[in-house]
XYZ file of C-alpha atoms in Angstrom:
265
model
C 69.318 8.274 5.417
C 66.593 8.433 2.989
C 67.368 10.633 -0.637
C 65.500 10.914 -3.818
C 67.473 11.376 -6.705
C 66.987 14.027 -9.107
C 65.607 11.461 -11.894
C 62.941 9.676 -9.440
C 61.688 13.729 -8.208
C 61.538 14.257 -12.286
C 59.088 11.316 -12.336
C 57.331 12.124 -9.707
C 56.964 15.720 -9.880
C 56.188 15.823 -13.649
C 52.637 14.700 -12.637
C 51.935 17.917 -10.822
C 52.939 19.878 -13.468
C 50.177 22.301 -15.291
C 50.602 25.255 -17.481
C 47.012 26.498 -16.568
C 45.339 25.927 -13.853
C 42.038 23.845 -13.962
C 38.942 24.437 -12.038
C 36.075 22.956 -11.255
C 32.638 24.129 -11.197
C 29.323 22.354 -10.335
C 26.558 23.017 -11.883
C 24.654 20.627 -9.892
C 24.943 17.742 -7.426
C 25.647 15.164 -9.982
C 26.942 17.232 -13.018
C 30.559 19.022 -13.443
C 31.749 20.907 -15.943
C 35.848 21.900 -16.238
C 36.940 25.722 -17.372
C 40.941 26.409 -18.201
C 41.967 29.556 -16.753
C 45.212 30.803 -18.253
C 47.586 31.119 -15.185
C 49.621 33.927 -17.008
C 53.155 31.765 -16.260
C 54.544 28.505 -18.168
C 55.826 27.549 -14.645
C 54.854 23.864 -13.438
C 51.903 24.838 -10.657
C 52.538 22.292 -7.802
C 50.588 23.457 -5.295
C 47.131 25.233 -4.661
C 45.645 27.306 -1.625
C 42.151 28.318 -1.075
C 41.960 29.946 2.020
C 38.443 28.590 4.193
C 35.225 30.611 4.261
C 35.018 32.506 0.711
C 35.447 31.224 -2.943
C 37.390 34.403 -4.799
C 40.764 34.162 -3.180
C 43.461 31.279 -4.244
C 47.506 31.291 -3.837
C 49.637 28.678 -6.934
C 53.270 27.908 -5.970
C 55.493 26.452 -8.488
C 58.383 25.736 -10.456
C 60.238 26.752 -13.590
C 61.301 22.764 -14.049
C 60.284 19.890 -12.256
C 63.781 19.821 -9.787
C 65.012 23.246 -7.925
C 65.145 25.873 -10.593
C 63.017 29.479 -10.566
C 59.792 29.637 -8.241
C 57.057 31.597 -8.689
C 53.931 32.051 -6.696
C 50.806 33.716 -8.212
C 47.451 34.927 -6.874
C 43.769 35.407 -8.040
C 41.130 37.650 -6.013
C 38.187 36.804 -8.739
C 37.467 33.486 -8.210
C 40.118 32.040 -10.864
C 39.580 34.056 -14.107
C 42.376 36.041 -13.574
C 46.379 35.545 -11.663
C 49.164 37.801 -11.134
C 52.568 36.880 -10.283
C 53.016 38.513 -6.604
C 56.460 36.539 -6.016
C 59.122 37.164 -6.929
C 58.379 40.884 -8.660
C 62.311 40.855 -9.789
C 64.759 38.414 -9.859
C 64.909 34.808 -8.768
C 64.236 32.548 -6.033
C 64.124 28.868 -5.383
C 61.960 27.095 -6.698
C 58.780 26.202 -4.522
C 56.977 22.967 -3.241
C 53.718 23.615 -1.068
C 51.445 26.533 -0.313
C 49.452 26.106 2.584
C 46.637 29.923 3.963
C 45.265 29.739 6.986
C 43.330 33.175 5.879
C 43.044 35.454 3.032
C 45.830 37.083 4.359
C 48.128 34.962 6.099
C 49.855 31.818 4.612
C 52.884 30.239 4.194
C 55.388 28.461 1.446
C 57.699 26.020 1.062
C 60.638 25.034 -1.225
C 63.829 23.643 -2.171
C 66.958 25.275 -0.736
C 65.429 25.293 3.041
C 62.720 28.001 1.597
C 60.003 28.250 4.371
C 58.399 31.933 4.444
C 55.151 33.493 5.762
C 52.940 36.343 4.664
C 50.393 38.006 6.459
C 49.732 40.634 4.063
C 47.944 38.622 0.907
C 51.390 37.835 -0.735
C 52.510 41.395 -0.735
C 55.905 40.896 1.459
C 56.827 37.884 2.907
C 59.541 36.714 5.532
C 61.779 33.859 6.499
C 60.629 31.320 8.921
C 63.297 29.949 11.348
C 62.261 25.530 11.316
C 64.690 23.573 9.704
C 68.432 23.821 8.799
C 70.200 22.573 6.083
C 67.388 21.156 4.374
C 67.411 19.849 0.812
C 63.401 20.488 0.115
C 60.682 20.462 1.827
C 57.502 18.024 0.541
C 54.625 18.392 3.188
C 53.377 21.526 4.436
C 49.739 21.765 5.992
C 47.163 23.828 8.999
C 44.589 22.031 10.684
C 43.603 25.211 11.554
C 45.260 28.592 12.131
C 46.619 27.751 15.407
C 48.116 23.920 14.306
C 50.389 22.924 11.356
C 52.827 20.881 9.984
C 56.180 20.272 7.411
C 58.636 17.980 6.400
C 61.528 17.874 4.337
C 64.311 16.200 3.649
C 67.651 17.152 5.363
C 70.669 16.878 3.962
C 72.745 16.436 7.102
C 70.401 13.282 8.622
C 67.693 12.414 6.417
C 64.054 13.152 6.949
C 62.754 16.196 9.588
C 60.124 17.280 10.650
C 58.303 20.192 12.097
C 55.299 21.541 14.551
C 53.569 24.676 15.418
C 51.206 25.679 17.809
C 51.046 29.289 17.533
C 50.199 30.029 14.190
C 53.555 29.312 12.564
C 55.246 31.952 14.444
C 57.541 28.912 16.049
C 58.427 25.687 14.732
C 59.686 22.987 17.285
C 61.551 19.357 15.650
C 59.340 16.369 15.589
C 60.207 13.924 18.434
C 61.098 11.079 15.471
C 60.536 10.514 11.736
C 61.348 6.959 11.861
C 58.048 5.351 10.064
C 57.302 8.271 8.712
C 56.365 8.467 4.942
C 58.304 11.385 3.353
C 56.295 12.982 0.131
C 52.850 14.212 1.111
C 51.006 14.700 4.676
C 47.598 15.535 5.507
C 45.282 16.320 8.884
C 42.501 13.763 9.839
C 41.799 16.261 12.926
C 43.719 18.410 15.098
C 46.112 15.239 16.343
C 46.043 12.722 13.582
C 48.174 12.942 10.666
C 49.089 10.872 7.238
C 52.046 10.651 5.109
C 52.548 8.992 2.022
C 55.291 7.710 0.063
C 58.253 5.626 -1.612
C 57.456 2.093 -1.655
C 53.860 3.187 -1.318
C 53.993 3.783 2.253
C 50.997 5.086 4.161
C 52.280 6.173 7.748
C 49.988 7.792 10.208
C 50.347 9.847 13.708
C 48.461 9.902 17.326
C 50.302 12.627 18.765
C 50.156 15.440 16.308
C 53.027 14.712 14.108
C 55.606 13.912 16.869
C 55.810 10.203 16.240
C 54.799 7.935 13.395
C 53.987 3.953 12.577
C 53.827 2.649 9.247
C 50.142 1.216 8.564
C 49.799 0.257 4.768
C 52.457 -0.852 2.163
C 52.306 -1.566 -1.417
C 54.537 -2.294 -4.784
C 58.756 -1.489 -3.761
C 59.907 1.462 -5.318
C 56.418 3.059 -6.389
C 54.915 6.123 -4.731
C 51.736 7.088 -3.028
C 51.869 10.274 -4.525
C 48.538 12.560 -2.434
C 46.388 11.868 1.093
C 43.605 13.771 1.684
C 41.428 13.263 4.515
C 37.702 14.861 5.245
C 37.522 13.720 8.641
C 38.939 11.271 11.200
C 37.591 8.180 9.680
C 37.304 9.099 5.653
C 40.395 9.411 3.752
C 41.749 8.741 0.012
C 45.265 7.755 -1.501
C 46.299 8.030 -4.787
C 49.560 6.390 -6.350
C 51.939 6.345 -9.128
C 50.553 2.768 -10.831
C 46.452 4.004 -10.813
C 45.117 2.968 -7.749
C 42.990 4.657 -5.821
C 43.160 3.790 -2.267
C 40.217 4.294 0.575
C 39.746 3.936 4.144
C 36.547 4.286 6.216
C 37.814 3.226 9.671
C 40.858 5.583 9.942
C 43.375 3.506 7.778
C 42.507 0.135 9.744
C 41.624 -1.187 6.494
C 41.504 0.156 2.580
C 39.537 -0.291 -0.499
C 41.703 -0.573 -3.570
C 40.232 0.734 -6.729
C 42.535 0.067 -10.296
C 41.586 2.821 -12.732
C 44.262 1.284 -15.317
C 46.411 4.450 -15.652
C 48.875 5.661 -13.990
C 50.236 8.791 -11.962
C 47.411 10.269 -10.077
């Protein structure tokens, strides 16, 4: 059964923490320049969502502290100079993990306390999503497109689940088996590849669309892989708790390690 206490999530969640949100604008091929956009919450932002095909709309999902405490998720419709809060409007909820739109529109969150809900208004009313039972929090949520996605989360009946759609989140069926399977972040390489990283800087990846998993990289015990991001098939990117940026050009065959001499990326 595979657990991460409450002091290993501190250090590993602390990195994601931001009080404003930073974005990046290029103002040419070779030259960036960074703007801080006051958020309008002291929440820790954990997760961002552009939605594909326009550059004005963006969903934050967060967290009062770094384990389960208050969430919040906030919204901008001007290209990141302003956010509102648009959940929750009163009271409290648990606190949140990943925010993942397929559209402007329609999108879905994740969180501690078996939160999974969907939207398909923009954020103005959102429902419960029937996938997983029981289950601690959730740490991967991602849509190839707006037809395929995918989540995980730790349960705290039998360890590590998780969960497929098909239809545009509307049902979620239980992975065939997580054993292999890399528990903190996830990514698409296309419609049926997938990546996981994790504890003992675990790379995992998946054939079949997320229904079963083999473990293809390893690195220091008791470290973390902490992101994956792939652009394509072939072309992906790690990066871990010691300062190592890992690359692959042949689908995770192989990898390029990179030492930037910090740590927690």
């Amino acid at each position: 059964m595979k657990y991460i206490s409450n002091s290993t999530l501190k250090k590993i969640q602390f990195l994601f923490g931001a009080v404003s949100l930073v974005l990046i604008s290029f103002s040419n091929l070779y030259a960036q320049s960074w703007d801080y956009k006051d958020s309008g919450t002291d929440f820790i932002l954990l997760d961002l969502s552009i939605p594909t095909g326009q550059d004005q709309i963006a969903y934050a999902a967060g967290s009062q502290y770094t384990v389960d405490s208050e969430g919040i998720i906030i919204k901008t419709i001007d290209g990141g100079e302003t956010w509102e809060t648009i959940y929750p409007l009163s009271g409290t909820v648990h606190s949140f993990t990943r925010i993942e739109f397929v559209s402007p529109l329609k999108g879905f969150v994740v969180g501690w306390g078996n939160t999974f809900m969907m939207t398909e208004d923009g954020g103005n009313t959102w429902v419960d999503i029937d996938a997983g039972t029981n289950i601690y929090y959730y740490s991967g949520l991602n849509f190839y497109d707006e037809n395929n996605g995918f989540a995980m989360g730790l349960n705290l009946s039998n360890g590590l689940d998780s969960y497929i759609t098909n239809d545009g989140g509307m049902t979620w069926t239980l992975g065939a088996s997580t054993t292999n399977m890399a528990e903190f972040a996830s990514c698409y390489a296309d419609v049926n590849t997938l990546f996981t990283v994790g504890k003992d800087q675990v790379i995992s990846k998946s054939e079949d669309g997320g229904e079963n998993w083999s473990e293809i990289n390893t690195g220091i015990q008791g470290f973390y892989n902490f992101e994956v991001y792939f652009k394509d098939l072939n072309n992906g990117i790690v990066s871990t708790e010691d300062g190592t940026l890992l690359t692959t050009h042949d689908s995770g065959l192989t990898w390029d390690s990179f030492s930037t001499g910090y740590h927690n990326f």
